[in-house]
Amino acid sequence: MAEFTLDLNDDQKQVRDWLHGFARDVMRPAAAEWDEREETPWPIIQEAAKVGIYSLDFYAQQFFDPTGLGIPVAMEELFWGDAGIALSIVGTGLAAVGVLANGTEEQIGTWIPQMYGDADDVKVAAFCSSEPDAGSDVASMRTRAVYDEAKDEWVLNGTKTWATNGGIAGVHVVVAVVDPGLGSKGHASFIVPPGTPGLSQGQKFKKHGIRASHTAEVVLEDVRVPGSCLLGGKEKLDERLARAREKAAKGGERVKNAAMATFEASRPAVGAMAVGTARAAYEVALDYAKTRRQFGRPIIDNQGIAFQLADMRTRIDAARLLVWRASWMATTGKPFTAAEGSMSKLYASEVAKSVTAQAVQILGGNGFTREYPVERMHRDAAIYTIFEGTSEIQRLVIARTLSGMPIR
């Protein structure tokens, strides 16, 4: 029997240390500037591309790590550097995963290289799913895709929101309704190539945190894309829709739960991002508590401060363990019988919010200023309990999984 271990292997340690160095030397010195500018940090993305971090090959290597720890280790280190810049670096991966999961080999080979560009001419891509009235409630999606058989084209109309890189991306991956009667089973994904008429950027959001990451609406007005831009192809879509119609009356719940497994497998990566931000704030607070003197001694000598730091570290380590467990389960095909993916995301995101708030408190007035990074980290941490499913949605998924109730 294989020995149980939580030790990273030599390759994983090498990648972790490499990413940590990039986060420390390139991302952190630039974090405050790009947070203030609220702009995409193109120079940092280009630096990441030059060293091989901003590339499909790098993320593929981490994704196929047989232990499942490649992605969470990478996400923790990058988001330890800075959440806003890190999201600008990894945001294209959302669109790339959408193509990898649903596209044909030809579509994968054609579009993913265009999403990243190269070190001399970096590009970004956007995954467009959420809508003004369809966030957690994906069945309420209104963006429509209608097939023009005479021209072998799909015509897309609607508005997407909260799209990372929306409008500034070269390639957009858009989720749209092709059969409104099937709810979320009537959705399909489409590639919108660079420069396609009818696609425009709507409102760019001025955000509370992760301000170096571009977030905007994407407006689609009679956007025509070739039939070849339907991910997976028309034949596969028709077969899937036919099966969904047959199962609409009976057996549909099994299909819904299988779909939920996909979301469960992706949520630990967000948990790892939250762990990285929490760890960064904790380390700043720890160093400050060791050096800040009040009443003739370092403030860490006070139990009120020391116990806070003890709790912060304990919760961060617990969150990481939940993330690693869920990531390992997803990679090794273990069933999420208790919604372990949602557990990891829920706990890690809540830890990030509480730990960064405690870090601000430990730094006192200094923590409330932009002269110290914990103020920014606290703002950034707020997103983790919102995107990729709010904390309330995670609790709903966990509770219904435990009770055996249907997850809708």
mmCIF file of C-alpha atoms in Angstrom:
data_model
loop_
_atom_site.group_PDB
_atom_site.id
_atom_site.type_symbol
_atom_site.label_atom_id
_atom_site.label_comp_id
_atom_site.label_asym_id
_atom_site.label_seq_id
_atom_site.Cartn_x
_atom_site.Cartn_y
_atom_site.Cartn_z
ATOM 1 C CA MET A 1 0.000 0.000 0.000
ATOM 2 C CA ALA A 2 1.282 3.459 -0.899
ATOM 3 C CA GLU A 3 2.454 5.525 2.041
ATOM 4 C CA PHE A 4 0.179 8.439 2.936
ATOM 5 C CA THR A 5 1.950 11.767 2.577
ATOM 6 C CA LEU A 6 1.178 15.453 2.274
ATOM 7 C CA ASP A 7 4.690 16.266 1.090
ATOM 8 C CA LEU A 8 5.030 17.824 -2.345
ATOM 9 C CA ASN A 9 7.354 15.973 -4.686
ATOM 10 C CA ASP A 10 10.513 17.580 -6.057
ATOM 11 C CA ASP A 11 8.854 18.755 -9.292
ATOM 12 C CA GLN A 12 5.972 20.356 -7.387
ATOM 13 C CA LYS A 13 8.362 22.099 -5.012
ATOM 14 C CA GLN A 14 10.374 23.418 -7.934
ATOM 15 C CA VAL A 15 7.265 24.856 -9.600
ATOM 16 C CA ARG A 16 6.038 26.305 -6.300
ATOM 17 C CA ASP A 17 9.350 28.047 -5.621
ATOM 18 C CA TRP A 18 9.571 29.336 -9.201
ATOM 19 C CA LEU A 19 6.084 30.826 -9.007
ATOM 20 C CA HIS A 20 6.769 32.243 -5.561
ATOM 21 C CA GLY A 21 9.826 34.035 -6.909
ATOM 22 C CA PHE A 22 7.834 35.531 -9.782
ATOM 23 C CA ALA A 23 5.060 36.599 -7.413
ATOM 24 C CA ARG A 24 7.570 38.160 -4.998
ATOM 25 C CA ASP A 25 9.854 39.876 -7.505
ATOM 26 C CA VAL A 26 7.495 40.861 -10.336
ATOM 27 C CA MET A 27 3.915 40.928 -9.101
ATOM 28 C CA ARG A 28 4.183 42.375 -5.591
ATOM 29 C CA PRO A 29 6.251 45.447 -6.482
ATOM 30 C CA ALA A 30 3.652 46.351 -9.125
ATOM 31 C CA ALA A 31 0.508 45.456 -7.176
ATOM 32 C CA ALA A 32 -0.326 48.840 -5.643
ATOM 33 C CA GLU A 33 0.247 50.695 -8.923
ATOM 34 C CA TRP A 34 -2.103 48.533 -10.981
ATOM 35 C CA ASP A 35 -4.699 48.481 -8.229
ATOM 36 C CA GLU A 36 -4.756 52.288 -8.324
ATOM 37 C CA ARG A 37 -4.788 52.415 -12.123
ATOM 38 C CA GLU A 38 -7.593 49.843 -12.379
ATOM 39 C CA GLU A 39 -6.190 48.698 -15.706
ATOM 40 C CA THR A 40 -5.060 45.390 -17.162
ATOM 41 C CA PRO A 41 -1.352 44.984 -16.278
ATOM 42 C CA TRP A 42 -0.154 44.146 -19.788
ATOM 43 C CA PRO A 43 3.570 44.463 -18.921
ATOM 44 C CA ILE A 44 3.202 41.924 -16.107
ATOM 45 C CA ILE A 45 1.269 39.513 -18.325
ATOM 46 C CA GLN A 46 4.026 39.858 -20.910
ATOM 47 C CA GLU A 47 6.668 39.072 -18.289
ATOM 48 C CA ALA A 48 4.656 36.010 -17.289
ATOM 49 C CA ALA A 49 4.534 34.963 -20.947
ATOM 50 C CA LYS A 50 8.295 35.397 -21.371
ATOM 51 C CA VAL A 51 9.088 33.023 -18.508
ATOM 52 C CA GLY A 52 6.401 30.508 -19.506
ATOM 53 C CA ILE A 53 3.773 31.125 -16.821
ATOM 54 C CA TYR A 54 1.242 32.733 -19.148
ATOM 55 C CA SER A 55 0.816 29.823 -21.534
ATOM 56 C CA LEU A 56 -1.444 26.874 -22.195
ATOM 57 C CA ASP A 57 1.476 24.465 -21.776
ATOM 58 C CA PHE A 58 2.106 25.590 -18.210
ATOM 59 C CA TYR A 59 -1.515 25.224 -17.100
ATOM 60 C CA ALA A 60 -1.886 21.922 -18.912
ATOM 61 C CA GLN A 61 1.125 20.539 -17.048
ATOM 62 C CA GLN A 62 -0.368 21.585 -13.718
ATOM 63 C CA PHE A 63 -3.835 20.310 -14.647
ATOM 64 C CA PHE A 64 -2.523 16.854 -15.510
ATOM 65 C CA ASP A 65 -0.491 16.517 -12.314
ATOM 66 C CA PRO A 66 -1.540 12.996 -11.194
ATOM 67 C CA THR A 67 -1.827 14.078 -7.551
ATOM 68 C CA GLY A 68 -4.249 16.893 -8.396
ATOM 69 C CA LEU A 69 -2.105 19.433 -6.554
ATOM 70 C CA GLY A 70 -0.550 21.210 -9.528
ATOM 71 C CA ILE A 71 -3.330 23.752 -9.995
ATOM 72 C CA PRO A 72 -3.980 24.569 -6.297
ATOM 73 C CA VAL A 73 -0.263 25.010 -5.595
ATOM 74 C CA ALA A 74 0.085 27.325 -8.603
ATOM 75 C CA MET A 75 -3.014 29.337 -7.745
ATOM 76 C CA GLU A 76 -1.974 29.807 -4.125
ATOM 77 C CA GLU A 77 1.440 31.190 -5.048
ATOM 78 C CA LEU A 78 0.194 33.555 -7.766
ATOM 79 C CA PHE A 79 -2.613 34.925 -5.608
ATOM 80 C CA TRP A 80 -0.182 35.247 -2.707
ATOM 81 C CA GLY A 81 1.585 37.730 -4.998
ATOM 82 C CA ASP A 82 -1.509 39.799 -5.797
ATOM 83 C CA ALA A 83 -5.077 38.777 -6.513
ATOM 84 C CA GLY A 84 -5.842 41.399 -9.161
ATOM 85 C CA ILE A 85 -2.711 40.791 -11.220
ATOM 86 C CA ALA A 86 -3.013 37.038 -10.741
ATOM 87 C CA LEU A 87 -6.571 37.049 -12.070
ATOM 88 C CA SER A 88 -5.359 38.962 -15.123
ATOM 89 C CA ILE A 89 -2.782 36.227 -15.669
ATOM 90 C CA VAL A 90 -5.086 33.247 -15.141
ATOM 91 C CA GLY A 91 -8.337 34.749 -16.485
ATOM 92 C CA THR A 92 -7.711 33.540 -20.032
ATOM 93 C CA GLY A 93 -7.653 30.022 -18.629
ATOM 94 C CA LEU A 94 -11.428 30.207 -18.036
ATOM 95 C CA ALA A 95 -12.029 30.522 -21.780
ATOM 96 C CA ALA A 96 -9.340 27.982 -22.620
ATOM 97 C CA VAL A 97 -10.884 25.403 -20.283
ATOM 98 C CA GLY A 98 -14.258 26.016 -21.920
ATOM 99 C CA VAL A 99 -12.774 25.110 -25.306
ATOM 100 C CA LEU A 100 -10.790 22.169 -23.931
ATOM 101 C CA ALA A 101 -13.880 20.740 -22.236
ATOM 102 C CA ASN A 102 -16.289 21.108 -25.138
ATOM 103 C CA GLY A 103 -14.352 21.713 -28.343
ATOM 104 C CA THR A 104 -13.151 19.403 -31.086
ATOM 105 C CA GLU A 105 -9.445 18.777 -31.623
ATOM 106 C CA GLU A 106 -9.506 21.183 -34.551
ATOM 107 C CA GLN A 107 -11.175 23.903 -32.468
ATOM 108 C CA ILE A 108 -8.689 23.394 -29.643
ATOM 109 C CA GLY A 109 -5.748 23.640 -32.020
ATOM 110 C CA THR A 110 -7.175 26.676 -33.805
ATOM 111 C CA TRP A 111 -8.434 28.894 -31.010
ATOM 112 C CA ILE A 112 -6.435 28.296 -27.841
ATOM 113 C CA PRO A 113 -3.127 29.514 -29.308
ATOM 114 C CA GLN A 114 -4.938 32.698 -30.385
ATOM 115 C CA MET A 115 -6.176 33.211 -26.840
ATOM 116 C CA TYR A 116 -2.649 33.566 -25.474
ATOM 117 C CA GLY A 117 -0.685 35.013 -28.364
ATOM 118 C CA ASP A 118 3.059 34.944 -27.654
ATOM 119 C CA ALA A 119 5.613 36.713 -25.496
ATOM 120 C CA ASP A 120 6.031 39.518 -28.059
ATOM 121 C CA ASP A 121 2.300 40.018 -28.633
ATOM 122 C CA VAL A 122 0.260 38.725 -25.707
ATOM 123 C CA LYS A 123 -3.493 38.302 -26.036
ATOM 124 C CA VAL A 124 -6.246 37.580 -23.532
ATOM 125 C CA ALA A 125 -9.529 35.705 -23.872
ATOM 126 C CA ALA A 126 -12.893 36.011 -22.135
ATOM 127 C CA PHE A 127 -15.446 33.478 -20.960
ATOM 128 C CA CYS A 128 -18.924 35.018 -21.059
ATOM 129 C CA SER A 129 -21.634 33.210 -19.126
ATOM 130 C CA SER A 130 -23.226 35.423 -16.433
ATOM 131 C CA GLU A 131 -25.987 37.848 -17.347
ATOM 132 C CA PRO A 132 -27.724 40.730 -15.544
ATOM 133 C CA ASP A 133 -30.616 38.393 -14.594
ATOM 134 C CA ALA A 134 -28.762 35.075 -14.699
ATOM 135 C CA GLY A 135 -25.915 34.686 -12.241
ATOM 136 C CA SER A 136 -26.498 31.797 -9.859
ATOM 137 C CA ASP A 137 -29.751 31.068 -11.731
ATOM 138 C CA VAL A 138 -28.216 29.857 -15.005
ATOM 139 C CA ALA A 139 -31.600 28.586 -16.209
ATOM 140 C CA SER A 140 -32.703 32.238 -16.581
ATOM 141 C CA MET A 141 -30.120 32.955 -19.276
ATOM 142 C CA ARG A 142 -31.535 35.080 -22.108
ATOM 143 C CA THR A 143 -28.735 35.326 -24.656
ATOM 144 C CA ARG A 144 -29.968 33.453 -27.716
ATOM 145 C CA ALA A 145 -28.158 31.670 -30.528
ATOM 146 C CA VAL A 146 -30.249 30.956 -33.635
ATOM 147 C CA TYR A 147 -28.959 28.775 -36.456
ATOM 148 C CA ASP A 148 -29.118 30.198 -39.991
ATOM 149 C CA GLU A 149 -29.058 26.969 -41.960
ATOM 150 C CA ALA A 150 -28.822 28.670 -45.357
ATOM 151 C CA LYS A 151 -25.526 30.348 -44.428
ATOM 152 C CA ASP A 152 -24.324 27.777 -41.861
ATOM 153 C CA GLU A 153 -24.013 30.575 -39.309
ATOM 154 C CA TRP A 154 -25.164 31.155 -35.751
ATOM 155 C CA VAL A 155 -26.672 34.522 -34.847
ATOM 156 C CA LEU A 156 -26.099 35.613 -31.232
ATOM 157 C CA ASN A 157 -28.012 38.325 -29.383
ATOM 158 C CA GLY A 158 -27.867 39.270 -25.712
ATOM 159 C CA THR A 159 -25.832 40.893 -22.964
ATOM 160 C CA LYS A 160 -23.239 39.212 -20.768
ATOM 161 C CA THR A 161 -21.927 40.666 -17.543
ATOM 162 C CA TRP A 162 -19.088 40.157 -15.050
ATOM 163 C CA ALA A 163 -16.887 38.926 -17.922
ATOM 164 C CA THR A 164 -13.202 38.851 -17.028
ATOM 165 C CA ASN A 165 -11.385 40.416 -20.014
ATOM 166 C CA GLY A 166 -14.762 41.114 -21.613
ATOM 167 C CA GLY A 167 -14.460 43.456 -24.573
ATOM 168 C CA ILE A 168 -10.646 43.675 -24.497
ATOM 169 C CA ALA A 169 -10.214 40.002 -25.374
ATOM 170 C CA GLY A 170 -9.374 38.772 -28.824
ATOM 171 C CA VAL A 171 -11.348 35.536 -28.515
ATOM 172 C CA HIS A 172 -14.626 35.444 -26.577
ATOM 173 C CA VAL A 173 -16.295 32.182 -25.557
ATOM 174 C CA VAL A 174 -20.017 32.853 -25.190
ATOM 175 C CA VAL A 175 -22.616 30.596 -23.581
ATOM 176 C CA ALA A 176 -26.056 31.031 -25.197
ATOM 177 C CA VAL A 177 -29.478 29.405 -25.233
ATOM 178 C CA VAL A 178 -30.253 27.282 -28.280
ATOM 179 C CA ASP A 179 -33.380 25.555 -26.893
ATOM 180 C CA PRO A 180 -35.225 27.649 -24.268
ATOM 181 C CA GLY A 181 -37.527 24.750 -23.367
ATOM 182 C CA LEU A 182 -34.683 22.704 -21.882
ATOM 183 C CA GLY A 183 -33.460 25.231 -19.303
ATOM 184 C CA SER A 184 -29.733 24.903 -18.618
ATOM 185 C CA LYS A 185 -29.628 21.753 -20.790
ATOM 186 C CA GLY A 186 -30.508 23.901 -23.789
ATOM 187 C CA HIS A 187 -27.292 25.908 -23.633
ATOM 188 C CA ALA A 188 -24.300 25.755 -25.980
ATOM 189 C CA SER A 189 -20.934 27.510 -26.176
ATOM 190 C CA PHE A 190 -19.637 29.502 -29.131
ATOM 191 C CA ILE A 191 -16.335 31.001 -30.191
ATOM 192 C CA VAL A 192 -16.595 34.629 -31.268
ATOM 193 C CA PRO A 193 -13.406 35.322 -33.280
ATOM 194 C CA PRO A 194 -11.427 38.569 -32.976
ATOM 195 C CA GLY A 195 -12.975 41.515 -34.782
ATOM 196 C CA THR A 196 -16.415 39.946 -35.275
ATOM 197 C CA PRO A 197 -18.985 42.683 -36.036
ATOM 198 C CA GLY A 198 -21.724 43.188 -33.458
ATOM 199 C CA LEU A 199 -19.694 42.345 -30.341
ATOM 200 C CA SER A 200 -18.865 45.345 -28.174
ATOM 201 C CA GLN A 201 -17.829 46.148 -24.645
ATOM 202 C CA GLY A 202 -20.562 47.540 -22.444
ATOM 203 C CA GLN A 203 -20.037 48.925 -18.980
ATOM 204 C CA LYS A 204 -16.596 48.436 -17.436
ATOM 205 C CA PHE A 205 -17.071 47.839 -13.734
ATOM 206 C CA LYS A 206 -15.274 49.945 -11.114
ATOM 207 C CA LYS A 207 -14.724 47.288 -8.491
ATOM 208 C CA HIS A 208 -14.141 47.151 -4.740
ATOM 209 C CA GLY A 209 -11.220 44.754 -5.178
ATOM 210 C CA ILE A 210 -9.210 42.785 -7.784
ATOM 211 C CA ARG A 211 -9.041 46.114 -9.598
ATOM 212 C CA ALA A 212 -6.116 45.140 -11.855
ATOM 213 C CA SER A 213 -8.410 42.584 -13.494
ATOM 214 C CA HIS A 214 -10.667 43.945 -16.243
ATOM 215 C CA THR A 215 -14.353 43.117 -15.716
ATOM 216 C CA ALA A 216 -17.043 44.340 -18.088
ATOM 217 C CA GLU A 217 -20.291 43.708 -19.901
ATOM 218 C CA VAL A 218 -20.212 42.195 -23.366
ATOM 219 C CA VAL A 219 -23.001 43.193 -25.749
ATOM 220 C CA LEU A 220 -23.931 40.937 -28.671
ATOM 221 C CA GLU A 221 -26.063 42.471 -31.421
ATOM 222 C CA ASP A 222 -26.728 40.172 -34.377
ATOM 223 C CA VAL A 223 -23.281 38.638 -33.978
ATOM 224 C CA ARG A 224 -22.784 36.104 -36.759
ATOM 225 C CA VAL A 225 -20.243 33.324 -36.338
ATOM 226 C CA PRO A 226 -19.550 30.395 -38.679
ATOM 227 C CA GLY A 227 -21.078 27.026 -37.858
ATOM 228 C CA SER A 228 -17.558 25.805 -37.106
ATOM 229 C CA CYS A 229 -17.519 28.135 -34.062
ATOM 230 C CA LEU A 230 -20.102 26.040 -32.192
ATOM 231 C CA LEU A 231 -17.980 24.167 -29.668
ATOM 232 C CA GLY A 232 -18.251 20.450 -30.272
ATOM 233 C CA GLY A 233 -20.062 20.875 -33.589
ATOM 234 C CA LYS A 234 -23.698 20.775 -34.718
ATOM 235 C CA GLU A 235 -24.020 17.001 -34.832
ATOM 236 C CA LYS A 236 -22.893 16.607 -31.238
ATOM 237 C CA LEU A 237 -25.223 19.413 -30.127
ATOM 238 C CA ASP A 238 -28.232 17.863 -31.873
ATOM 239 C CA GLU A 239 -27.533 14.513 -30.216
ATOM 240 C CA ARG A 240 -27.201 16.131 -26.792
ATOM 241 C CA LEU A 241 -30.413 18.111 -27.179
ATOM 242 C CA ALA A 242 -32.281 15.008 -28.291
ATOM 243 C CA ARG A 243 -31.124 13.096 -25.206
ATOM 244 C CA ALA A 244 -32.067 16.019 -22.966
ATOM 245 C CA ARG A 245 -35.579 16.131 -24.430
ATOM 246 C CA GLU A 246 -35.996 12.390 -23.839
ATOM 247 C CA LYS A 247 -34.846 12.704 -20.239
ATOM 248 C CA ALA A 248 -36.833 15.855 -19.483
ATOM 249 C CA ALA A 249 -39.773 13.820 -18.171
ATOM 250 C CA LYS A 250 -37.790 11.137 -16.361
ATOM 251 C CA GLY A 251 -34.205 10.555 -15.330
ATOM 252 C CA GLY A 252 -33.305 14.202 -15.711
ATOM 253 C CA GLU A 253 -32.091 14.523 -12.153
ATOM 254 C CA ARG A 254 -29.217 12.160 -12.815
ATOM 255 C CA VAL A 255 -28.039 14.386 -15.635
ATOM 256 C CA LYS A 256 -28.247 17.484 -13.415
ATOM 257 C CA ASN A 257 -26.101 15.859 -10.758
ATOM 258 C CA ALA A 258 -23.510 14.855 -13.351
ATOM 259 C CA ALA A 259 -23.348 18.474 -14.471
ATOM 260 C CA MET A 260 -22.897 19.595 -10.876
ATOM 261 C CA ALA A 261 -19.832 17.371 -10.652
ATOM 262 C CA THR A 262 -18.133 19.581 -13.246
ATOM 263 C CA PHE A 263 -18.637 22.660 -11.070
ATOM 264 C CA GLU A 264 -17.524 20.747 -7.998
ATOM 265 C CA ALA A 265 -14.230 19.886 -9.687
ATOM 266 C CA SER A 266 -13.470 23.530 -10.583
ATOM 267 C CA ARG A 267 -14.233 25.137 -7.236
ATOM 268 C CA PRO A 268 -11.103 24.000 -5.354
ATOM 269 C CA ALA A 269 -9.016 26.199 -7.683
ATOM 270 C CA VAL A 270 -10.901 29.245 -6.406
ATOM 271 C CA GLY A 271 -10.382 27.983 -2.879
ATOM 272 C CA ALA A 272 -6.640 27.896 -3.557
ATOM 273 C CA MET A 273 -6.762 31.518 -4.736
ATOM 274 C CA ALA A 274 -8.431 32.461 -1.459
ATOM 275 C CA VAL A 275 -5.802 30.562 0.535
ATOM 276 C CA GLY A 276 -3.066 32.519 -1.256
ATOM 277 C CA THR A 277 -4.611 35.882 -0.364
ATOM 278 C CA ALA A 278 -5.257 34.831 3.227
ATOM 279 C CA ARG A 279 -1.704 33.569 3.627
ATOM 280 C CA ALA A 280 -0.294 36.821 2.265
ATOM 281 C CA ALA A 281 -2.269 38.920 4.751
ATOM 282 C CA TYR A 282 -1.382 36.628 7.644
ATOM 283 C CA GLU A 283 2.340 36.895 6.872
ATOM 284 C CA VAL A 284 2.188 40.698 6.783
ATOM 285 C CA ALA A 285 0.338 40.736 10.106
ATOM 286 C CA LEU A 286 2.777 38.281 11.694
ATOM 287 C CA ASP A 287 5.828 40.294 10.652
ATOM 288 C CA TYR A 288 4.185 43.504 11.845
ATOM 289 C CA ALA A 289 3.270 41.986 15.213
ATOM 290 C CA LYS A 290 6.872 40.881 15.741
ATOM 291 C CA THR A 291 8.337 44.321 15.037
ATOM 292 C CA ARG A 292 5.662 46.772 16.198
ATOM 293 C CA ARG A 293 6.334 47.773 19.795
ATOM 294 C CA GLN A 294 3.790 49.154 22.227
ATOM 295 C CA PHE A 295 4.269 49.599 25.989
ATOM 296 C CA GLY A 296 7.885 48.514 25.623
ATOM 297 C CA ARG A 297 7.371 45.163 23.916
ATOM 298 C CA PRO A 298 6.348 43.657 20.550
ATOM 299 C CA ILE A 299 2.584 43.498 20.243
ATOM 300 C CA ILE A 300 2.776 39.742 19.541
ATOM 301 C CA ASP A 301 3.593 39.366 23.249
ATOM 302 C CA ASN A 302 -0.012 40.325 23.949
ATOM 303 C CA GLN A 303 -2.333 37.333 24.041
ATOM 304 C CA GLY A 304 -5.034 39.274 22.221
ATOM 305 C CA ILE A 305 -2.751 39.556 19.182
ATOM 306 C CA ALA A 306 -0.982 36.200 19.538
ATOM 307 C CA PHE A 307 -4.225 34.235 19.742
ATOM 308 C CA GLN A 308 -5.579 35.979 16.664
ATOM 309 C CA LEU A 309 -2.485 34.979 14.703
ATOM 310 C CA ALA A 310 -2.754 31.412 15.992
ATOM 311 C CA ASP A 311 -6.353 31.192 14.804
ATOM 312 C CA MET A 312 -5.501 32.779 11.454
ATOM 313 C CA ARG A 313 -2.758 30.263 10.731
ATOM 314 C CA THR A 314 -4.910 27.341 11.849
ATOM 315 C CA ARG A 315 -7.779 28.303 9.574
ATOM 316 C CA ILE A 316 -5.480 28.900 6.597
ATOM 317 C CA ASP A 317 -3.929 25.446 6.972
ATOM 318 C CA ALA A 318 -7.364 23.855 7.371
ATOM 319 C CA ALA A 319 -8.579 25.615 4.226
ATOM 320 C CA ARG A 320 -5.567 24.407 2.267
ATOM 321 C CA LEU A 321 -6.187 20.819 3.383
ATOM 322 C CA LEU A 322 -9.811 21.000 2.214
ATOM 323 C CA VAL A 323 -8.657 22.388 -1.143
ATOM 324 C CA TRP A 324 -6.006 19.700 -1.561
ATOM 325 C CA ARG A 325 -8.451 16.943 -0.636
ATOM 326 C CA ALA A 326 -11.036 18.110 -3.160
ATOM 327 C CA SER A 327 -8.395 18.568 -5.869
ATOM 328 C CA TRP A 328 -7.048 15.065 -5.249
ATOM 329 C CA MET A 329 -10.562 13.622 -5.328
ATOM 330 C CA ALA A 330 -11.353 15.343 -8.625
ATOM 331 C CA THR A 331 -8.145 14.111 -10.262
ATOM 332 C CA THR A 332 -8.442 10.540 -8.999
ATOM 333 C CA GLY A 333 -12.145 10.233 -9.822
ATOM 334 C CA LYS A 334 -13.398 9.994 -6.252
ATOM 335 C CA PRO A 335 -17.097 10.894 -6.014
ATOM 336 C CA PHE A 336 -18.023 14.097 -4.214
ATOM 337 C CA THR A 337 -20.512 12.400 -1.911
ATOM 338 C CA ALA A 338 -20.575 15.389 0.473
ATOM 339 C CA ALA A 339 -19.953 18.180 -2.087
ATOM 340 C CA GLU A 340 -16.304 18.339 -1.061
ATOM 341 C CA GLY A 341 -15.520 20.745 -3.897
ATOM 342 C CA SER A 342 -18.060 23.233 -2.602
ATOM 343 C CA MET A 343 -16.828 22.658 0.948
ATOM 344 C CA SER A 344 -13.308 23.687 -0.012
ATOM 345 C CA LYS A 345 -14.431 26.803 -1.852
ATOM 346 C CA LEU A 346 -16.872 27.826 0.877
ATOM 347 C CA TYR A 347 -14.435 27.465 3.749
ATOM 348 C CA ALA A 348 -11.393 28.944 2.003
ATOM 349 C CA SER A 349 -13.303 31.992 0.762
ATOM 350 C CA GLU A 350 -14.763 32.707 4.192
ATOM 351 C CA VAL A 351 -11.301 32.271 5.741
ATOM 352 C CA ALA A 352 -9.836 34.776 3.276
ATOM 353 C CA LYS A 353 -12.400 37.398 4.271
ATOM 354 C CA SER A 354 -11.942 36.883 8.009
ATOM 355 C CA VAL A 355 -8.143 36.574 7.977
ATOM 356 C CA THR A 356 -7.631 39.704 5.896
ATOM 357 C CA ALA A 357 -10.009 41.610 8.201
ATOM 358 C CA GLN A 358 -8.008 40.432 11.218
ATOM 359 C CA ALA A 359 -4.781 41.497 9.516
ATOM 360 C CA VAL A 360 -6.165 45.018 9.091
ATOM 361 C CA GLN A 361 -7.140 45.028 12.770
ATOM 362 C CA ILE A 362 -3.694 43.878 13.923
ATOM 363 C CA LEU A 363 -2.049 46.678 11.940
ATOM 364 C CA GLY A 364 -4.518 49.154 13.438
ATOM 365 C CA GLY A 365 -4.551 52.549 11.746
ATOM 366 C CA ASN A 366 -1.721 51.482 9.461
ATOM 367 C CA GLY A 367 -3.820 48.585 8.227
ATOM 368 C CA PHE A 368 -6.516 51.007 7.154
ATOM 369 C CA THR A 369 -4.150 52.909 4.847
ATOM 370 C CA ARG A 370 -2.888 52.043 1.388
ATOM 371 C CA GLU A 371 0.659 52.312 2.639
ATOM 372 C CA TYR A 372 0.295 48.707 3.792
ATOM 373 C CA PRO A 373 -0.941 45.892 1.511
ATOM 374 C CA VAL A 374 -3.458 44.340 3.896
ATOM 375 C CA GLU A 375 -5.997 47.043 3.008
ATOM 376 C CA ARG A 376 -5.858 45.905 -0.631
ATOM 377 C CA MET A 377 -5.852 42.236 0.312
ATOM 378 C CA HIS A 378 -8.989 42.733 2.406
ATOM 379 C CA ARG A 379 -10.753 44.366 -0.539
ATOM 380 C CA ASP A 380 -9.592 41.620 -2.886
ATOM 381 C CA ALA A 381 -10.756 38.841 -0.553
ATOM 382 C CA ALA A 382 -14.382 39.960 -0.783
ATOM 383 C CA ILE A 383 -14.711 38.453 -4.275
ATOM 384 C CA TYR A 384 -14.077 34.880 -3.180
ATOM 385 C CA THR A 385 -17.428 34.530 -1.431
ATOM 386 C CA ILE A 386 -19.173 35.849 -4.556
ATOM 387 C CA PHE A 387 -17.761 34.486 -7.821
ATOM 388 C CA GLU A 388 -17.804 30.833 -8.902
ATOM 389 C CA GLY A 389 -20.908 30.437 -6.757
ATOM 390 C CA THR A 390 -21.662 32.548 -3.688
ATOM 391 C CA SER A 391 -21.197 31.163 -0.194
ATOM 392 C CA GLU A 392 -24.963 30.789 0.012
ATOM 393 C CA ILE A 393 -24.978 28.661 -3.153
ATOM 394 C CA GLN A 394 -22.134 26.519 -1.787
ATOM 395 C CA ARG A 395 -24.076 25.880 1.411
ATOM 396 C CA LEU A 396 -27.147 25.007 -0.632
ATOM 397 C CA VAL A 397 -25.171 22.509 -2.734
ATOM 398 C CA ILE A 398 -23.605 20.932 0.356
ATOM 399 C CA ALA A 399 -26.894 20.693 2.235
ATOM 400 C CA ARG A 400 -28.781 19.190 -0.686
ATOM 401 C CA THR A 401 -25.992 16.723 -1.380
ATOM 402 C CA LEU A 402 -26.036 15.551 2.228
ATOM 403 C CA SER A 403 -29.825 15.278 2.319
ATOM 404 C CA GLY A 404 -30.193 13.671 -1.079
ATOM 405 C CA MET A 405 -32.386 16.528 -2.315
ATOM 406 C CA PRO A 406 -32.100 17.509 -5.976
ATOM 407 C CA ILE A 407 -29.553 20.199 -6.859
ATOM 408 C CA ARG A 408 -31.131 22.638 -9.309
#
